[in-house]
PDB file of C-alpha atoms in Angstrom:
ATOM      1  CA  UNK A   1      26.208   9.218 -16.862  1.00 72.00           C
ATOM      2  CA  UNK A   2      24.808  12.319 -15.135  1.00 84.00           C
ATOM      3  CA  UNK A   3      21.054  12.730 -15.407  1.00 91.00           C
ATOM      4  CA  UNK A   4      19.571  15.327 -17.708  1.00 94.00           C
ATOM      5  CA  UNK A   5      17.640  18.155 -15.986  1.00 95.00           C
ATOM      6  CA  UNK A   6      14.382  16.598 -17.238  1.00 96.00           C
ATOM      7  CA  UNK A   7      15.272  13.161 -15.861  1.00 95.00           C
ATOM      8  CA  UNK A   8      16.394  14.638 -12.542  1.00 96.00           C
ATOM      9  CA  UNK A   9      13.096  16.531 -12.272  1.00 97.00           C
ATOM     10  CA  UNK A  10      11.214  13.311 -12.941  1.00 96.00           C
ATOM     11  CA  UNK A  11      13.006  11.324 -10.235  1.00 97.00           C
ATOM     12  CA  UNK A  12      12.678  14.241  -7.815  1.00 97.00           C
ATOM     13  CA  UNK A  13       8.902  14.197  -8.411  1.00 97.00           C
ATOM     14  CA  UNK A  14       8.752  10.457  -7.745  1.00 97.00           C
ATOM     15  CA  UNK A  15      10.699  10.890  -4.516  1.00 98.00           C
ATOM     16  CA  UNK A  16       8.408  13.705  -3.355  1.00 97.00           C
ATOM     17  CA  UNK A  17       5.419  11.454  -3.978  1.00 97.00           C
ATOM     18  CA  UNK A  18       7.051   8.608  -2.055  1.00 97.00           C
ATOM     19  CA  UNK A  19       7.908  10.888   0.838  1.00 97.00           C
ATOM     20  CA  UNK A  20       4.264  11.914   1.224  1.00 96.00           C
ATOM     21  CA  UNK A  21       2.853   8.384   0.795  1.00 96.00           C
ATOM     22  CA  UNK A  22       1.932   5.936   3.552  1.00 94.00           C
ATOM     23  CA  UNK A  23       3.182   3.170   1.259  1.00 94.00           C
ATOM     24  CA  UNK A  24       6.882   3.564   0.491  1.00 96.00           C
ATOM     25  CA  UNK A  25       6.861   1.065  -2.376  1.00 97.00           C
ATOM     26  CA  UNK A  26       6.633   2.147  -5.999  1.00 98.00           C
ATOM     27  CA  UNK A  27       4.243   0.170  -8.223  1.00 98.00           C
ATOM     28  CA  UNK A  28       4.758   0.048 -11.985  1.00 98.00           C
ATOM     29  CA  UNK A  29       1.859  -0.921 -14.234  1.00 97.00           C
ATOM     30  CA  UNK A  30       2.327  -2.294 -17.766  1.00 97.00           C
ATOM     31  CA  UNK A  31      -0.810  -2.354 -19.898  1.00 96.00           C
ATOM     32  CA  UNK A  32      -1.766  -4.917 -22.513  1.00 94.00           C
ATOM     33  CA  UNK A  33      -2.233  -4.798 -26.284  1.00 93.00           C
ATOM     34  CA  UNK A  34      -5.011  -2.897 -28.052  1.00 88.00           C
ATOM     35  CA  UNK A  35      -4.607  -0.096 -25.551  1.00 89.00           C
ATOM     36  CA  UNK A  36      -4.052   3.637 -25.420  1.00 90.00           C
ATOM     37  CA  UNK A  37      -2.453   6.079 -23.031  1.00 92.00           C
ATOM     38  CA  UNK A  38      -5.765   7.144 -21.472  1.00 93.00           C
ATOM     39  CA  UNK A  39      -6.966   3.603 -20.749  1.00 91.00           C
ATOM     40  CA  UNK A  40      -3.580   2.512 -19.377  1.00 93.00           C
ATOM     41  CA  UNK A  41      -3.473   5.558 -17.104  1.00 94.00           C
ATOM     42  CA  UNK A  42      -7.048   4.931 -15.966  1.00 94.00           C
ATOM     43  CA  UNK A  43      -6.269   1.312 -15.075  1.00 93.00           C
ATOM     44  CA  UNK A  44      -3.217   2.365 -13.062  1.00 95.00           C
ATOM     45  CA  UNK A  45      -5.219   5.151 -11.409  1.00 95.00           C
ATOM     46  CA  UNK A  46      -7.977   2.691 -10.508  1.00 92.00           C
ATOM     47  CA  UNK A  47      -5.454   0.548  -8.676  1.00 93.00           C
ATOM     48  CA  UNK A  48      -4.088   3.577  -6.816  1.00 95.00           C
ATOM     49  CA  UNK A  49      -7.612   4.683  -5.910  1.00 94.00           C
ATOM     50  CA  UNK A  50      -8.329   1.369  -4.202  1.00 91.00           C
ATOM     51  CA  UNK A  51      -5.162   1.675  -2.120  1.00 92.00           C
ATOM     52  CA  UNK A  52      -6.929   4.632  -0.514  1.00 91.00           C
ATOM     53  CA  UNK A  53      -4.649   6.796  -2.670  1.00 93.00           C
ATOM     54  CA  UNK A  54      -1.869   5.881  -0.292  1.00 92.00           C
ATOM     55  CA  UNK A  55       0.470   4.349  -2.893  1.00 95.00           C
ATOM     56  CA  UNK A  56       2.657   5.722  -5.657  1.00 97.00           C
ATOM     57  CA  UNK A  57       1.755   4.128  -8.984  1.00 97.00           C
ATOM     58  CA  UNK A  58       3.520   4.671 -12.292  1.00 97.00           C
ATOM     59  CA  UNK A  59       2.051   3.647 -15.632  1.00 96.00           C
ATOM     60  CA  UNK A  60       4.595   2.518 -18.216  1.00 96.00           C
ATOM     61  CA  UNK A  61       2.896   3.280 -21.529  1.00 93.00           C
ATOM     62  CA  UNK A  62       4.665   1.170 -24.135  1.00 95.00           C
ATOM     63  CA  UNK A  63       3.442   1.968 -27.686  1.00 92.00           C
ATOM     64  CA  UNK A  64       0.293   0.118 -28.719  1.00 91.00           C
ATOM     65  CA  UNK A  65      -1.421   0.404 -32.106  1.00 85.00           C
ATOM     66  CA  UNK A  66      -4.787   0.453 -30.260  1.00 81.00           C
ATOM     67  CA  UNK A  67      -6.399  -2.108 -32.570  1.00 78.00           C
ATOM     68  CA  UNK A  68      -6.983  -5.858 -32.430  1.00 74.00           C
ATOM     69  CA  UNK A  69      -6.367  -5.926 -36.164  1.00 71.00           C
ATOM     70  CA  UNK A  70      -2.856  -4.573 -35.544  1.00 83.00           C
ATOM     71  CA  UNK A  71      -1.945  -7.003 -32.777  1.00 89.00           C
ATOM     72  CA  UNK A  72       1.249  -7.974 -34.629  1.00 91.00           C
ATOM     73  CA  UNK A  73       2.391  -4.351 -34.426  1.00 94.00           C
ATOM     74  CA  UNK A  74       1.877  -4.411 -30.667  1.00 92.00           C
ATOM     75  CA  UNK A  75       3.896  -7.622 -30.357  1.00 92.00           C
ATOM     76  CA  UNK A  76       6.767  -6.054 -32.304  1.00 94.00           C
ATOM     77  CA  UNK A  77       6.595  -2.839 -30.271  1.00 94.00           C
ATOM     78  CA  UNK A  78       6.591  -4.779 -27.006  1.00 95.00           C
ATOM     79  CA  UNK A  79       9.704  -6.647 -28.113  1.00 96.00           C
ATOM     80  CA  UNK A  80      11.496  -3.406 -28.981  1.00 96.00           C
ATOM     81  CA  UNK A  81      10.498  -1.884 -25.629  1.00 97.00           C
ATOM     82  CA  UNK A  82      12.205  -4.582 -23.527  1.00 98.00           C
ATOM     83  CA  UNK A  83      15.664  -2.942 -23.179  1.00 98.00           C
ATOM     84  CA  UNK A  84      14.065   0.437 -22.411  1.00 97.00           C
ATOM     85  CA  UNK A  85      11.981  -1.027 -19.600  1.00 98.00           C
ATOM     86  CA  UNK A  86      14.905  -3.015 -18.200  1.00 98.00           C
ATOM     87  CA  UNK A  87      16.930   0.195 -18.065  1.00 97.00           C
ATOM     88  CA  UNK A  88      14.034   2.017 -16.379  1.00 97.00           C
ATOM     89  CA  UNK A  89      13.989  -0.568 -13.580  1.00 98.00           C
ATOM     90  CA  UNK A  90      17.693   0.049 -12.996  1.00 98.00           C
ATOM     91  CA  UNK A  91      17.258   3.828 -12.998  1.00 97.00           C
ATOM     92  CA  UNK A  92      14.316   3.709 -10.606  1.00 98.00           C
ATOM     93  CA  UNK A  93      16.338   1.593  -8.202  1.00 98.00           C
ATOM     94  CA  UNK A  94      19.320   3.930  -8.494  1.00 97.00           C
ATOM     95  CA  UNK A  95      17.574   7.295  -8.326  1.00 97.00           C
ATOM     96  CA  UNK A  96      14.435   6.834  -6.217  1.00 98.00           C
ATOM     97  CA  UNK A  97      13.895   6.256  -2.529  1.00 98.00           C
ATOM     98  CA  UNK A  98      11.393   3.436  -3.093  1.00 98.00           C
ATOM     99  CA  UNK A  99      11.679   0.710  -0.460  1.00 98.00           C
ATOM    100  CA  UNK A 100      10.658  -1.858  -3.058  1.00 98.00           C
ATOM    101  CA  UNK A 101       9.671  -1.658  -6.729  1.00 98.00           C
ATOM    102  CA  UNK A 102       6.590  -3.762  -7.482  1.00 98.00           C
ATOM    103  CA  UNK A 103       5.516  -4.511 -11.052  1.00 98.00           C
ATOM    104  CA  UNK A 104       2.060  -5.456 -12.304  1.00 98.00           C
ATOM    105  CA  UNK A 105       1.966  -6.577 -15.946  1.00 98.00           C
ATOM    106  CA  UNK A 106      -1.333  -7.208 -17.676  1.00 97.00           C
ATOM    107  CA  UNK A 107      -1.724  -9.379 -20.782  1.00 96.00           C
ATOM    108  CA  UNK A 108       0.804  -8.370 -23.475  1.00 95.00           C
ATOM    109  CA  UNK A 109       2.566  -6.160 -20.945  1.00 97.00           C
ATOM    110  CA  UNK A 110       4.149  -9.470 -19.959  1.00 98.00           C
ATOM    111  CA  UNK A 111       5.930  -9.459 -23.321  1.00 97.00           C
ATOM    112  CA  UNK A 112       7.838  -6.464 -21.971  1.00 98.00           C
ATOM    113  CA  UNK A 113       8.284  -7.507 -18.334  1.00 98.00           C
ATOM    114  CA  UNK A 114       9.243 -11.185 -18.657  1.00 98.00           C
ATOM    115  CA  UNK A 115      12.174 -10.745 -21.094  1.00 98.00           C
ATOM    116  CA  UNK A 116      13.254  -7.531 -19.331  1.00 98.00           C
ATOM    117  CA  UNK A 117      13.685  -9.406 -16.060  1.00 98.00           C
ATOM    118  CA  UNK A 118      15.511 -12.186 -17.900  1.00 98.00           C
ATOM    119  CA  UNK A 119      17.806  -9.602 -19.507  1.00 98.00           C
ATOM    120  CA  UNK A 120      18.650  -8.118 -16.109  1.00 98.00           C
ATOM    121  CA  UNK A 121      19.371 -11.576 -14.736  1.00 98.00           C
ATOM    122  CA  UNK A 122      21.720 -12.198 -17.637  1.00 98.00           C
ATOM    123  CA  UNK A 123      23.400  -8.805 -17.214  1.00 98.00           C
ATOM    124  CA  UNK A 124      24.138  -9.505 -13.555  1.00 98.00           C
ATOM    125  CA  UNK A 125      24.772 -13.245 -13.867  1.00 97.00           C
ATOM    126  CA  UNK A 126      28.295 -12.893 -12.402  1.00 98.00           C
ATOM    127  CA  UNK A 127      27.156 -10.736  -9.489  1.00 98.00           C
ATOM    128  CA  UNK A 128      26.131 -12.435  -6.202  1.00 98.00           C
ATOM    129  CA  UNK A 129      22.354 -12.778  -5.969  1.00 97.00           C
ATOM    130  CA  UNK A 130      22.144 -10.876  -2.680  1.00 98.00           C
ATOM    131  CA  UNK A 131      23.909  -7.917  -4.276  1.00 98.00           C
ATOM    132  CA  UNK A 132      21.604  -7.977  -7.309  1.00 98.00           C
ATOM    133  CA  UNK A 133      18.536  -8.058  -5.057  1.00 98.00           C
ATOM    134  CA  UNK A 134      19.836  -5.124  -3.043  1.00 98.00           C
ATOM    135  CA  UNK A 135      20.690  -3.152  -6.174  1.00 98.00           C
ATOM    136  CA  UNK A 136      17.363  -3.633  -7.994  1.00 98.00           C
ATOM    137  CA  UNK A 137      15.039  -3.812  -4.941  1.00 98.00           C
ATOM    138  CA  UNK A 138      12.325  -5.650  -6.877  1.00 98.00           C
ATOM    139  CA  UNK A 139       9.433  -6.658  -4.655  1.00 98.00           C
ATOM    140  CA  UNK A 140       6.204  -8.256  -5.867  1.00 98.00           C
ATOM    141  CA  UNK A 141       6.026  -9.125  -9.575  1.00 98.00           C
ATOM    142  CA  UNK A 142       2.491  -9.943 -10.710  1.00 98.00           C
ATOM    143  CA  UNK A 143       1.587 -11.310 -14.150  1.00 98.00           C
ATOM    144  CA  UNK A 144      -2.159 -10.916 -14.763  1.00 98.00           C
ATOM    145  CA  UNK A 145      -3.397 -13.069 -17.678  1.00 98.00           C
ATOM    146  CA  UNK A 146       0.063 -12.989 -19.259  1.00 98.00           C
ATOM    147  CA  UNK A 147      -0.015 -12.966 -23.062  1.00 97.00           C
ATOM    148  CA  UNK A 148       3.467 -14.324 -23.604  1.00 98.00           C
ATOM    149  CA  UNK A 149       4.701 -17.651 -24.981  1.00 97.00           C
ATOM    150  CA  UNK A 150       4.290 -20.280 -22.259  1.00 98.00           C
ATOM    151  CA  UNK A 151       7.609 -22.089 -22.660  1.00 97.00           C
ATOM    152  CA  UNK A 152       9.537 -18.845 -23.210  1.00 97.00           C
ATOM    153  CA  UNK A 153       7.947 -17.421 -20.081  1.00 98.00           C
ATOM    154  CA  UNK A 154       9.081 -20.414 -18.022  1.00 98.00           C
ATOM    155  CA  UNK A 155      12.604 -20.126 -19.444  1.00 98.00           C
ATOM    156  CA  UNK A 156      12.725 -16.433 -18.487  1.00 98.00           C
ATOM    157  CA  UNK A 157      11.315 -17.223 -15.039  1.00 98.00           C
ATOM    158  CA  UNK A 158      13.962 -19.865 -14.388  1.00 98.00           C
ATOM    159  CA  UNK A 159      16.607 -17.235 -15.153  1.00 98.00           C
ATOM    160  CA  UNK A 160      15.408 -14.426 -12.896  1.00 98.00           C
ATOM    161  CA  UNK A 161      13.484 -16.182 -10.096  1.00 98.00           C
ATOM    162  CA  UNK A 162      14.986 -15.137  -6.783  1.00 97.00           C
ATOM    163  CA  UNK A 163      15.793 -11.595  -7.884  1.00 98.00           C
ATOM    164  CA  UNK A 164      12.303 -10.226  -7.079  1.00 98.00           C
ATOM    165  CA  UNK A 165      10.925 -11.025  -3.647  1.00 98.00           C
ATOM    166  CA  UNK A 166       8.060 -12.965  -5.202  1.00 98.00           C
ATOM    167  CA  UNK A 167       6.455 -13.758  -8.574  1.00 98.00           C
ATOM    168  CA  UNK A 168       2.738 -14.407  -9.092  1.00 98.00           C
ATOM    169  CA  UNK A 169       1.091 -15.723 -12.258  1.00 98.00           C
ATOM    170  CA  UNK A 170      -2.704 -15.391 -12.510  1.00 98.00           C
ATOM    171  CA  UNK A 171      -4.198 -17.809 -15.047  1.00 98.00           C
ATOM    172  CA  UNK A 172      -7.678 -18.298 -16.505  1.00 98.00           C
ATOM    173  CA  UNK A 173      -7.670 -21.651 -18.339  1.00 97.00           C
ATOM    174  CA  UNK A 174     -10.697 -20.525 -20.395  1.00 98.00           C
ATOM    175  CA  UNK A 175      -9.413 -17.049 -21.350  1.00 98.00           C
ATOM    176  CA  UNK A 176     -10.885 -16.365 -24.811  1.00 97.00           C
ATOM    177  CA  UNK A 177      -8.514 -13.486 -25.634  1.00 96.00           C
ATOM    178  CA  UNK A 178      -5.492 -15.697 -24.973  1.00 97.00           C
ATOM    179  CA  UNK A 179      -7.073 -18.507 -26.993  1.00 97.00           C
ATOM    180  CA  UNK A 180      -7.075 -16.143 -29.990  1.00 95.00           C
ATOM    181  CA  UNK A 181      -3.512 -15.062 -29.201  1.00 95.00           C
ATOM    182  CA  UNK A 182      -2.434 -18.714 -29.117  1.00 96.00           C
ATOM    183  CA  UNK A 183      -3.938 -19.206 -32.584  1.00 95.00           C
ATOM    184  CA  UNK A 184      -2.052 -16.119 -33.786  1.00 92.00           C
ATOM    185  CA  UNK A 185       1.295 -17.320 -32.399  1.00 94.00           C
ATOM    186  CA  UNK A 186       0.834 -21.064 -32.824  1.00 96.00           C
ATOM    187  CA  UNK A 187       1.737 -21.759 -29.171  1.00 97.00           C
ATOM    188  CA  UNK A 188      -0.121 -21.362 -25.891  1.00 98.00           C
ATOM    189  CA  UNK A 189       0.189 -18.327 -23.659  1.00 98.00           C
ATOM    190  CA  UNK A 190       1.379 -18.297 -20.050  1.00 98.00           C
ATOM    191  CA  UNK A 191      -2.039 -17.032 -18.950  1.00 98.00           C
ATOM    192  CA  UNK A 192      -3.795 -19.967 -20.659  1.00 98.00           C
ATOM    193  CA  UNK A 193      -1.103 -22.639 -20.674  1.00 97.00           C
ATOM    194  CA  UNK A 194      -1.114 -25.929 -22.514  1.00 97.00           C
ATOM    195  CA  UNK A 195       0.861 -28.344 -20.355  1.00 94.00           C
ATOM    196  CA  UNK A 196       1.224 -30.745 -23.281  1.00 96.00           C
ATOM    197  CA  UNK A 197       3.756 -28.349 -24.809  1.00 97.00           C
ATOM    198  CA  UNK A 198       6.205 -29.016 -21.992  1.00 97.00           C
ATOM    199  CA  UNK A 199       8.871 -31.686 -21.898  1.00 96.00           C
ATOM    200  CA  UNK A 200       9.071 -33.988 -18.900  1.00 96.00           C
ATOM    201  CA  UNK A 201      11.976 -31.942 -17.552  1.00 96.00           C
ATOM    202  CA  UNK A 202      10.072 -28.663 -17.955  1.00 97.00           C
ATOM    203  CA  UNK A 203       7.002 -30.140 -16.282  1.00 96.00           C
ATOM    204  CA  UNK A 204       9.084 -31.276 -13.335  1.00 97.00           C
ATOM    205  CA  UNK A 205      10.608 -27.794 -13.037  1.00 97.00           C
ATOM    206  CA  UNK A 206       7.153 -26.178 -12.883  1.00 97.00           C
ATOM    207  CA  UNK A 207       6.021 -28.650 -10.201  1.00 96.00           C
ATOM    208  CA  UNK A 208       9.131 -28.035  -8.124  1.00 96.00           C
ATOM    209  CA  UNK A 209       8.956 -24.249  -8.644  1.00 97.00           C
ATOM    210  CA  UNK A 210       5.361 -24.092  -7.412  1.00 97.00           C
ATOM    211  CA  UNK A 211       6.410 -25.831  -4.197  1.00 95.00           C
ATOM    212  CA  UNK A 212       9.925 -24.616  -3.425  1.00 96.00           C
ATOM    213  CA  UNK A 213      10.562 -21.302  -5.200  1.00 97.00           C
ATOM    214  CA  UNK A 214       9.077 -17.825  -4.546  1.00 98.00           C
ATOM    215  CA  UNK A 215       6.487 -18.340  -7.309  1.00 98.00           C
ATOM    216  CA  UNK A 216       2.701 -18.702  -7.005  1.00 98.00           C
ATOM    217  CA  UNK A 217       0.264 -19.810  -9.696  1.00 98.00           C
ATOM    218  CA  UNK A 218      -3.320 -18.634  -9.190  1.00 98.00           C
ATOM    219  CA  UNK A 219      -6.155 -20.430 -10.997  1.00 97.00           C
ATOM    220  CA  UNK A 220      -8.759 -17.779 -11.782  1.00 98.00           C
ATOM    221  CA  UNK A 221     -11.755 -19.677 -13.146  1.00 95.00           C
ATOM    222  CA  UNK A 222     -15.459 -18.916 -13.450  1.00 96.00           C
ATOM    223  CA  UNK A 223     -16.181 -22.056 -11.453  1.00 94.00           C
ATOM    224  CA  UNK A 224     -14.665 -20.418  -8.381  1.00 95.00           C
ATOM    225  CA  UNK A 225     -15.568 -16.764  -8.945  1.00 97.00           C
ATOM    226  CA  UNK A 226     -19.267 -15.849  -8.883  1.00 96.00           C
ATOM    227  CA  UNK A 227     -20.276 -13.464 -11.655  1.00 96.00           C
ATOM    228  CA  UNK A 228     -17.102 -13.845 -13.687  1.00 97.00           C
ATOM    229  CA  UNK A 229     -17.548 -14.627 -17.371  1.00 96.00           C
ATOM    230  CA  UNK A 230     -16.010 -17.975 -18.277  1.00 97.00           C
ATOM    231  CA  UNK A 231     -13.645 -16.522 -20.881  1.00 98.00           C
ATOM    232  CA  UNK A 232     -12.703 -13.368 -18.910  1.00 98.00           C
ATOM    233  CA  UNK A 233      -9.363 -11.768 -19.677  1.00 97.00           C
ATOM    234  CA  UNK A 234      -9.655  -8.543 -17.663  1.00 96.00           C
ATOM    235  CA  UNK A 235     -10.355 -10.281 -14.358  1.00 97.00           C
ATOM    236  CA  UNK A 236      -7.564  -8.603 -12.402  1.00 95.00           C
ATOM    237  CA  UNK A 237      -9.431  -5.300 -12.370  1.00 93.00           C
ATOM    238  CA  UNK A 238     -13.000  -6.246 -13.370  1.00 94.00           C
ATOM    239  CA  UNK A 239     -13.736  -8.858 -10.697  1.00 97.00           C
ATOM    240  CA  UNK A 240     -13.747  -7.539  -7.099  1.00 96.00           C
ATOM    241  CA  UNK A 241     -12.367 -10.726  -5.575  1.00 98.00           C
ATOM    242  CA  UNK A 242      -9.315 -10.756  -7.833  1.00 97.00           C
ATOM    243  CA  UNK A 243      -8.656  -7.027  -7.573  1.00 95.00           C
ATOM    244  CA  UNK A 244      -8.937  -7.295  -3.797  1.00 96.00           C
ATOM    245  CA  UNK A 245      -6.400 -10.119  -3.796  1.00 97.00           C
ATOM    246  CA  UNK A 246      -3.989  -8.097  -5.961  1.00 97.00           C
ATOM    247  CA  UNK A 247      -4.374  -5.174  -3.590  1.00 95.00           C
ATOM    248  CA  UNK A 248      -3.712  -7.214  -0.444  1.00 96.00           C
ATOM    249  CA  UNK A 249      -0.701  -8.877  -2.011  1.00 96.00           C
ATOM    250  CA  UNK A 250       1.007  -5.732  -3.251  1.00 95.00           C
ATOM    251  CA  UNK A 251       0.239  -3.646  -0.163  1.00 94.00           C
ATOM    252  CA  UNK A 252       1.109  -6.228   2.489  1.00 94.00           C
ATOM    253  CA  UNK A 253       3.393  -8.656   0.625  1.00 95.00           C
ATOM    254  CA  UNK A 254       1.017 -11.370   1.806  1.00 96.00           C
ATOM    255  CA  UNK A 255       1.333 -14.909   0.535  1.00 97.00           C
ATOM    256  CA  UNK A 256      -1.769 -16.708  -0.844  1.00 98.00           C
ATOM    257  CA  UNK A 257      -2.782 -18.621   2.298  1.00 97.00           C
ATOM    258  CA  UNK A 258      -2.339 -15.495   4.411  1.00 97.00           C
ATOM    259  CA  UNK A 259      -4.669 -13.443   2.221  1.00 97.00           C
ATOM    260  CA  UNK A 260      -7.506 -15.966   1.966  1.00 97.00           C
ATOM    261  CA  UNK A 261      -6.744 -18.198  -1.022  1.00 98.00           C
ATOM    262  CA  UNK A 262      -6.922 -22.000  -0.881  1.00 98.00           C
ATOM    263  CA  UNK A 263      -4.474 -24.501  -2.363  1.00 97.00           C
ATOM    264  CA  UNK A 264      -5.042 -27.338  -4.788  1.00 94.00           C
ATOM    265  CA  UNK A 265      -2.111 -29.439  -3.738  1.00 87.00           C
ATOM    266  CA  UNK A 266      -2.241 -32.912  -5.248  1.00 84.00           C
ATOM    267  CA  UNK A 267       0.816 -35.071  -4.736  1.00 83.00           C
ATOM    268  CA  UNK A 268       3.185 -34.969  -7.694  1.00 85.00           C
ATOM    269  CA  UNK A 269       1.363 -32.026  -9.298  1.00 91.00           C
ATOM    270  CA  UNK A 270       1.927 -28.278  -9.372  1.00 93.00           C
ATOM    271  CA  UNK A 271       0.541 -26.395  -6.414  1.00 96.00           C
ATOM    272  CA  UNK A 272      -2.050 -23.901  -7.610  1.00 97.00           C
ATOM    273  CA  UNK A 273      -4.119 -21.448  -5.614  1.00 98.00           C
ATOM    274  CA  UNK A 274      -7.798 -20.647  -6.105  1.00 98.00           C
ATOM    275  CA  UNK A 275     -10.568 -18.487  -4.633  1.00 98.00           C
ATOM    276  CA  UNK A 276     -12.691 -20.504  -2.171  1.00 97.00           C
ATOM    277  CA  UNK A 277     -16.411 -19.823  -1.768  1.00 97.00           C
ATOM    278  CA  UNK A 278     -15.846 -17.970   1.504  1.00 97.00           C
ATOM    279  CA  UNK A 279     -13.092 -15.739   0.067  1.00 98.00           C
ATOM    280  CA  UNK A 280     -14.819 -12.450   1.099  1.00 97.00           C
ATOM    281  CA  UNK A 281     -14.807 -13.533   4.738  1.00 97.00           C
ATOM    282  CA  UNK A 282     -11.246 -14.855   4.516  1.00 97.00           C
ATOM    283  CA  UNK A 283      -9.890 -11.702   2.868  1.00 96.00           C
ATOM    284  CA  UNK A 284     -11.639  -9.459   5.382  1.00 96.00           C
ATOM    285  CA  UNK A 285     -10.080 -11.428   8.228  1.00 95.00           C
ATOM    286  CA  UNK A 286      -6.696 -11.266   6.502  1.00 93.00           C
ATOM    287  CA  UNK A 287      -6.836  -7.495   6.186  1.00 91.00           C
TER     288      UNK A 287
END
């Protein structure tokens, strides 16, 4: 269908911003629950600021009830937003000049992003993967403390992995916010996973994915990050080491070892990445 004048003006504005940016990728930010438009915009703007204001960042403000007591409303709204966001990704790929479209989803924003990517994979299941990748131009997909059902997240991931260039999942095993969310839902969250919920087959898939597929799992724990509260949920933007790592990854499409992270790589186990004690020196050298 032809675009409305308002939609055309919007995409024209995005393309003007891309044309004047040193970074030709477009980054979408999805906020978490208990949020509002101002805070979501400020978080996206903070990320853009630390790129030296050389990137184009778009905040996708899905409707939040802005209250912990109305978390169930946010979950329902996130679910209803999925087809809208999936369609937005298609439209951005079709009508913008972005080289790649990167997506950063924080907390319950993952309840929008994960099923949206799975829905696109299902929609294009009969189209060759190379053609789907070229059509959607998805680059780095980053899940920061994802508040989404662990097993459902892995099922979605298995469906769409390979469509984006790379997927990253940042996990704090002691995340107190996700502990409360797990109590609310009755199952663990992808950002604070309980491996005992997985079958043997699912466990094997995770191990193989961490070693052979374009997926990285980052262990963000207080034991590795000086000054981080043990139960931190907002680490992606509140802790300088993590925010630096996000920045390097999205700007340079750098893999964990290339940007200063270290691997915990026990035989027969999932490969996970963590922040070594000399991360500041490593990241500086990487940049």
